[in-house]
Coordinates of C-alpha atoms and ligand atoms in Angstrom, one line a residue:
M22 CA -28.6 -15.9 6.7
I23 CA -25.6 -18.2 6.2
L24 CA -24.9 -21.1 8.6
V25 CA -21.3 -22.4 8.7
F26 CA -20.4 -25.7 10.2
G27 CA -16.8 -26.0 11.3
G28 CA -16.9 -22.5 12.8
T29 CA -13.8 -23.0 14.9
G30 CA -11.5 -24.0 12.0
Q31 CA -9.3 -21.8 9.8
L32 CA -11.9 -21.3 7.2
G33 CA -14.8 -21.0 9.7
R34 CA -13.1 -18.2 11.6
E35 CA -12.2 -16.4 8.4
L36 CA -15.8 -16.7 7.2
F37 CA -17.0 -15.2 10.5
R38 CA -14.5 -12.3 10.2
A39 CA -15.2 -11.6 6.6
A40 CA -19.0 -11.6 7.2
A41 CA -18.7 -9.3 10.1
E42 CA -16.6 -6.9 8.0
R43 CA -19.2 -6.9 5.3
H44 CA -22.3 -6.9 7.5
V45 CA -23.4 -10.2 6.2
A46 CA -25.6 -12.2 8.5
L47 CA -23.7 -15.4 9.3
Q48 CA -23.8 -17.9 12.2
A49 CA -20.7 -20.1 12.8
S50 CA -21.4 -23.4 14.5
A51 CA -18.7 -25.3 16.4
R52 CA -18.5 -29.1 16.6
T53 CA -19.6 -28.8 20.3
E54 CA -22.9 -27.3 19.0
A55 CA -23.5 -29.6 16.1
D56 CA -21.5 -32.6 15.0
I57 CA -22.1 -32.8 11.2
A58 CA -22.3 -36.6 11.3
D59 CA -25.2 -36.4 13.8
A60 CA -28.4 -36.0 11.8
A61 CA -30.5 -34.9 14.8
A62 CA -28.0 -32.2 15.7
V63 CA -27.8 -30.9 12.1
A64 CA -31.6 -30.9 11.8
A65 CA -31.9 -28.9 15.1
A66 CA -29.3 -26.4 13.9
L67 CA -31.2 -25.8 10.6
K68 CA -34.5 -25.5 12.5
R69 CA -33.0 -23.0 14.9
W70 CA -31.2 -20.8 12.5
Q71 CA -33.4 -21.2 9.4
P72 CA -30.4 -20.4 7.0
D73 CA -30.7 -19.5 3.3
L74 CA -27.4 -21.2 2.7
V75 CA -25.2 -23.7 4.5
V76 CA -21.4 -23.8 4.3
N77 CA -19.6 -27.0 5.3
A78 CA -16.1 -25.9 6.5
A79 CA -16.0 -28.8 8.9
A80 CA -13.6 -31.7 8.2
Y81 CA -11.1 -34.1 9.7
T82 CA -8.0 -32.4 8.3
N83 CA -5.1 -34.3 9.8
V84 CA -3.8 -35.8 6.6
D85 CA -1.2 -38.1 8.3
G86 CA -3.6 -38.9 11.2
A87 CA -6.2 -40.1 8.7
E88 CA -3.9 -43.0 7.8
S89 CA -4.3 -44.6 11.2
H90 CA -7.8 -43.1 12.0
E91 CA -9.5 -43.7 8.7
A92 CA -12.9 -44.5 10.3
E93 CA -12.8 -41.2 12.3
A94 CA -11.8 -39.2 9.2
R95 CA -14.6 -40.9 7.1
R96 CA -17.1 -40.0 9.7
A97 CA -16.3 -36.3 9.4
N98 CA -15.4 -36.3 5.7
E99 CA -18.0 -38.7 4.1
L100 CA -20.8 -39.2 6.6
G101 CA -20.9 -35.6 7.7
P102 CA -21.3 -34.1 4.2
A103 CA -24.0 -36.8 3.5
V104 CA -25.9 -35.8 6.6
L105 CA -25.6 -32.1 5.7
A106 CA -26.7 -32.7 2.1
A107 CA -29.7 -34.7 3.2
A108 CA -30.7 -32.0 5.7
C109 CA -30.3 -29.2 3.1
A110 CA -32.4 -31.3 0.6
E111 CA -35.1 -31.6 3.1
A112 CA -35.1 -27.9 3.9
G113 CA -34.7 -26.9 0.2
I114 CA -31.5 -24.9 0.6
A115 CA -28.1 -24.8 -1.1
L116 CA -24.9 -26.2 0.4
V117 CA -21.4 -25.0 -0.2
H118 CA -19.1 -28.0 0.5
I119 CA -15.3 -27.5 0.7
S120 CA -13.1 -30.2 -0.8
T121 CA -9.4 -30.6 -1.6
D122 CA -6.7 -31.1 -4.2
Y123 CA -5.9 -34.4 -2.4
V124 CA -8.7 -36.1 -4.3
F125 CA -6.2 -36.2 -7.2
D126 CA -3.1 -38.3 -7.4
G127 CA -0.8 -35.6 -8.6
S128 CA 0.4 -37.4 -11.7
K129 CA -1.1 -34.9 -14.2
D130 CA 1.2 -32.7 -16.2
G131 CA -0.5 -29.3 -15.7
A132 CA -3.3 -27.9 -13.5
Y133 CA -6.2 -30.2 -12.6
R134 CA -9.6 -29.3 -14.0
E135 CA -13.0 -30.1 -12.4
S136 CA -13.6 -32.7 -15.2
D137 CA -10.4 -34.7 -14.4
A138 CA -11.0 -38.1 -12.8
V139 CA -10.3 -38.3 -9.1
H140 CA -7.8 -40.8 -7.8
P141 CA -6.8 -40.2 -4.2
I142 CA -3.5 -41.7 -2.9
N143 CA -4.1 -41.3 0.8
A144 CA -6.9 -42.0 3.4
Y145 CA -7.8 -38.3 3.8
G146 CA -8.2 -37.9 0.0
R147 CA -10.4 -41.1 -0.2
G148 CA -12.7 -39.8 2.5
K149 CA -12.9 -36.3 0.9
A150 CA -13.6 -37.9 -2.5
A151 CA -16.4 -40.0 -1.0
G152 CA -17.8 -36.9 0.7
E153 CA -18.0 -35.1 -2.6
E154 CA -19.9 -38.0 -4.1
A155 CA -22.3 -38.1 -1.2
V156 CA -23.1 -34.4 -1.7
R157 CA -23.7 -34.9 -5.5
R158 CA -25.9 -37.9 -4.9
T159 CA -28.0 -36.4 -2.2
L160 CA -28.5 -32.7 -3.1
D161 CA -29.1 -30.9 -6.4
R162 CA -28.4 -27.4 -4.9
H163 CA -24.7 -27.9 -4.1
V164 CA -21.5 -26.2 -4.9
I165 CA -18.4 -28.2 -4.2
L166 CA -15.3 -25.9 -3.9
R167 CA -12.0 -27.7 -4.1
T168 CA -9.1 -25.7 -2.6
A169 CA -5.5 -26.4 -1.6
W170 CA -2.7 -25.6 0.9
L171 CA -4.9 -23.4 3.2
Y172 CA -3.4 -21.2 5.7
S173 CA -4.7 -18.4 8.0
E174 CA -3.8 -16.3 11.0
F175 CA -6.0 -18.8 12.9
G176 CA -5.4 -22.5 13.8
R177 CA -2.5 -24.6 12.7
N178 CA -0.9 -24.4 9.3
F179 CA 2.4 -24.5 7.4
L180 CA 2.8 -20.7 7.4
K181 CA 2.6 -20.5 11.2
T182 CA 4.9 -23.6 11.6
M183 CA 7.5 -22.0 9.4
L184 CA 7.4 -18.7 11.4
Q185 CA 7.8 -20.6 14.6
L186 CA 10.7 -22.6 13.4
A187 CA 12.4 -19.5 11.9
Q188 CA 12.6 -18.1 15.4
T189 CA 14.9 -20.7 16.7
R190 CA 16.6 -22.5 13.7
D191 CA 19.3 -21.3 11.4
E192 CA 18.3 -23.8 8.7
L193 CA 14.9 -25.1 7.6
R194 CA 14.7 -28.1 5.3
V195 CA 11.6 -27.9 3.1
V196 CA 10.1 -30.2 0.4
A197 CA 10.8 -28.7 -3.0
D198 CA 9.2 -31.3 -5.3
Q199 CA 5.5 -30.9 -4.5
H200 CA 3.7 -28.2 -6.4
G201 CA 0.6 -26.2 -5.4
S202 CA -0.9 -22.9 -4.7
P203 CA -0.8 -21.6 -1.1
T204 CA -4.3 -20.3 -0.5
S205 CA -5.4 -17.8 2.2
A206 CA -8.5 -19.1 4.0
R207 CA -9.4 -15.4 4.2
E208 CA -9.4 -15.1 0.4
L209 CA -11.4 -18.3 0.2
A210 CA -13.9 -17.0 2.7
E211 CA -14.3 -13.8 0.7
A212 CA -14.9 -15.9 -2.4
I213 CA -17.6 -17.9 -0.7
L214 CA -19.4 -14.7 0.4
H215 CA -19.0 -13.4 -3.1
I216 CA -20.9 -16.4 -4.6
A217 CA -23.4 -16.7 -1.7
P218 CA -26.1 -14.3 -3.0
R219 CA -26.2 -16.1 -6.4
L220 CA -26.4 -19.5 -4.8
I221 CA -29.3 -18.3 -2.7
A222 CA -31.1 -16.7 -5.6
E223 CA -30.4 -19.3 -8.4
P224 CA -31.6 -22.8 -7.4
R225 CA -30.1 -24.3 -10.7
L226 CA -26.6 -23.1 -10.0
S227 CA -24.7 -26.1 -8.8
G228 CA -21.5 -28.0 -9.6
T229 CA -17.9 -28.5 -8.7
Y230 CA -15.4 -25.7 -8.9
H231 CA -11.7 -25.1 -8.1
F232 CA -10.6 -22.1 -6.1
T233 CA -7.0 -21.4 -5.0
A234 CA -4.8 -18.4 -5.0
G235 CA -3.2 -17.5 -8.4
G236 CA 0.0 -19.1 -9.6
A237 CA 1.9 -21.9 -8.0
T238 CA 5.1 -22.8 -6.1
T239 CA 6.5 -25.6 -4.0
W240 CA 6.5 -25.9 -0.1
H241 CA 10.1 -24.6 -0.4
G242 CA 9.0 -21.5 -2.4
F243 CA 6.2 -21.0 0.1
A244 CA 8.6 -21.1 3.0
E245 CA 11.0 -18.7 1.3
C246 CA 8.2 -16.2 0.8
I247 CA 7.1 -16.4 4.5
V248 CA 10.7 -16.0 5.8
A249 CA 11.4 -13.1 3.4
A250 CA 8.3 -11.3 4.5
A251 CA 9.0 -11.8 8.2
A252 CA 12.7 -11.1 8.2
P253 CA 12.6 -7.3 8.1
I254 CA 10.4 -7.3 11.2
T255 CA 11.8 -10.3 13.2
G256 CA 15.4 -10.0 12.1
R257 CA 15.4 -13.8 11.6
N258 CA 16.5 -15.1 8.2
P259 CA 17.3 -18.8 8.3
R260 CA 18.6 -20.6 5.2
I261 CA 15.9 -22.6 3.5
K262 CA 17.3 -25.9 2.1
P263 CA 15.3 -27.6 -0.6
I264 CA 14.8 -31.3 0.0
A265 CA 12.9 -34.1 -1.8
T266 CA 9.7 -35.7 -0.6
A267 CA 11.7 -38.9 -0.1
D268 CA 13.9 -37.1 2.5
F269 CA 10.9 -36.1 4.6
P270 CA 8.9 -39.4 5.1
T271 CA 5.3 -39.0 6.3
S272 CA 2.5 -41.5 7.0
A273 CA 0.4 -40.3 4.1
K274 CA 1.6 -40.0 0.6
R275 CA 1.1 -36.5 -1.0
P276 CA 0.4 -35.7 -4.6
A277 CA 3.5 -34.2 -6.4
N278 CA 1.2 -31.9 -8.3
S279 CA -1.7 -30.1 -6.5
R280 CA -2.3 -27.3 -8.9
L281 CA -6.0 -26.6 -9.6
D282 CA -7.2 -24.8 -12.7
C283 CA -9.6 -22.1 -11.4
S284 CA -10.8 -20.8 -14.8
L285 CA -14.3 -22.3 -14.4
F286 CA -14.8 -20.5 -11.1
V287 CA -13.5 -17.2 -12.7
Q288 CA -15.8 -17.6 -15.7
T289 CA -18.9 -18.5 -13.7
F290 CA -18.6 -16.1 -10.7
G291 CA -16.5 -13.3 -12.2
L292 CA -13.9 -13.3 -9.4
K293 CA -10.2 -13.8 -10.1
P294 CA -7.9 -15.1 -7.4
R295 CA -5.0 -12.9 -6.4
P296 CA -1.4 -14.1 -6.9
W297 CA -0.5 -16.4 -4.0
R298 CA 2.4 -14.2 -2.7
E299 CA 0.2 -11.2 -1.9
A300 CA -1.8 -12.9 0.8
V301 CA 1.2 -14.9 2.1
Q302 CA 3.1 -11.6 2.7
A303 CA 0.0 -9.9 4.3
T304 CA -0.7 -12.8 6.6
T305 CA 2.9 -13.1 7.6
R306 CA 3.2 -9.4 8.4
A307 CA -0.1 -9.5 10.4
L308 CA 1.2 -12.5 12.5
V309 CA 4.7 -11.1 13.2
T310 CA 3.4 -7.6 14.1
A311 CA 0.5 -8.9 16.3
P312 CA 1.4 -12.5 17.2
Q313 CA -1.0 -12.5 20.2
L314 CA -3.9 -12.1 17.7
A315 CA -3.3 -15.6 16.4
E316 CA -2.6 -17.1 19.8
N317 CA -5.9 -15.8 21.2
H318 CA -7.8 -17.5 18.4
V319 CA -6.0 -20.9 18.2
A320 CA -8.8 -23.5 17.8
Ligands
LIG417 N1 -6.0 -27.1 5.6 C1 -5.7 -27.3 4.3 O1 -4.6 -27.2 3.9 C2 -6.8 -27.7 3.3 C3 -6.4 -27.9 2.0 C4 -7.4 -28.2 1.1 C5 -8.8 -28.3 1.5 N2 -9.1 -28.1 2.8 C6 -10.5 -28.3 3.2 O2 -10.9 -27.0 3.6 C7 -11.9 -27.1 4.6 C8 -11.6 -26.2 5.8 O3 -10.3 -26.6 6.3 P1 -9.6 -25.9 7.5 O4 -8.1 -25.9 7.2 O5 -10.3 -24.7 7.9 O6 -9.9 -27.0 8.7 P2 -9.5 -26.9 10.2 O7 -8.9 -25.7 10.6 O8 -8.9 -28.2 10.6 O9 -11.0 -26.9 10.9 C9 -11.8 -28.0 10.7 C10 -13.0 -27.7 11.6 O10 -13.9 -28.8 11.4 C11 -14.4 -29.1 12.7 N3 -14.9 -30.5 12.7 C12 -14.2 -31.7 12.6 N4 -15.0 -32.7 12.6 C13 -16.3 -32.2 12.8 C14 -17.6 -32.8 13.0 N5 -17.7 -34.2 12.9 N6 -18.6 -32.0 13.2 C15 -18.5 -30.7 13.2 N7 -17.3 -30.1 13.1 C16 -16.2 -30.8 12.9 C17 -13.3 -28.9 13.7 O11 -13.7 -28.8 15.0 P3 -12.7 -29.2 16.2 O12 -11.6 -28.2 16.1 O13 -13.6 -29.0 17.4 O14 -12.3 -30.6 15.9 C18 -12.8 -27.6 13.1 O15 -13.5 -26.5 13.5 C19 -12.0 -28.6 4.9 O16 -13.1 -29.1 4.1 C20 -10.7 -29.2 4.4 O17 -10.8 -30.5 4.0 C21 -8.1 -27.8 3.7

């Protein structure tokens, strides 16, 4: 059985859905059931569910909010993973911990590999980098999966924001000088379920891996793809104006290059991510044809 913390988030909900579709036994725990920074609550959850594998999909993910609430972000993104790793070590089980492209500073020319040095440039990234370290230090049986630019039918994300804005605006201004791979939380969930049996069966299999959708674009390219997929159904086709990061000031700095090299994951687990456009188009169509689906599930 797989126990997921962060069960009400984008990835948590997609894991729940993907497991149900595949008849995989999975329990999704919400923050109200177990706060990952609370050792007693985590121990009680492990005792109750007796999982073979734990997935940490819980995190403080408000990148700008983390600048002014760094202690709160650290509690979820550093202390939480440390507590989970210690509980898994005690129980002798493996942990899949989700991390982020924001551990890098974005200055590399080319896609980041797992062996590249981390150098976060914002508070969220600092907390996530510290969380990774806590997991490595505490638990041998871990897989840290770094991903990027997650979106889903559930929760709040860039794709849903663009769809909403496209309903009312004739022009969207979108940053065109940050590069990354829009990644479907559904595809990431499927990848986690794909590797789960091996993580359960092979105690020595551990390490850090990158998993994003294939190929890369900018936020502007991502927005263009969303609007193009929605337009034939919604009739809304606003102009999408490319702007520079400097024209869209935010509290947190963002890396200009978020591209992650996923070849180690492909080699190790034999699963190749699909080109990013495929899932963006599918998710957009699902949302515009059945918008109430997403609204019913907003966390
Ligand atoms: N979103 C992205 O673009 C992105 C990019 C790269 C990596 N990631 C990583 O991918 C993972 C999944 O992200 P996501 O987008 O699915 O996140 P999300 O939708 O924001 O969901 C995060 C979940 O974590 C829960 N949570 C927060 N603090 C908690 C705590 N102390 N104890 C227990 N649960 C807690 C939240 O519960 P409440 O709703 O009750 O607060 C929510 O269910 C995270 O590790 C994130 O850092 C995300």
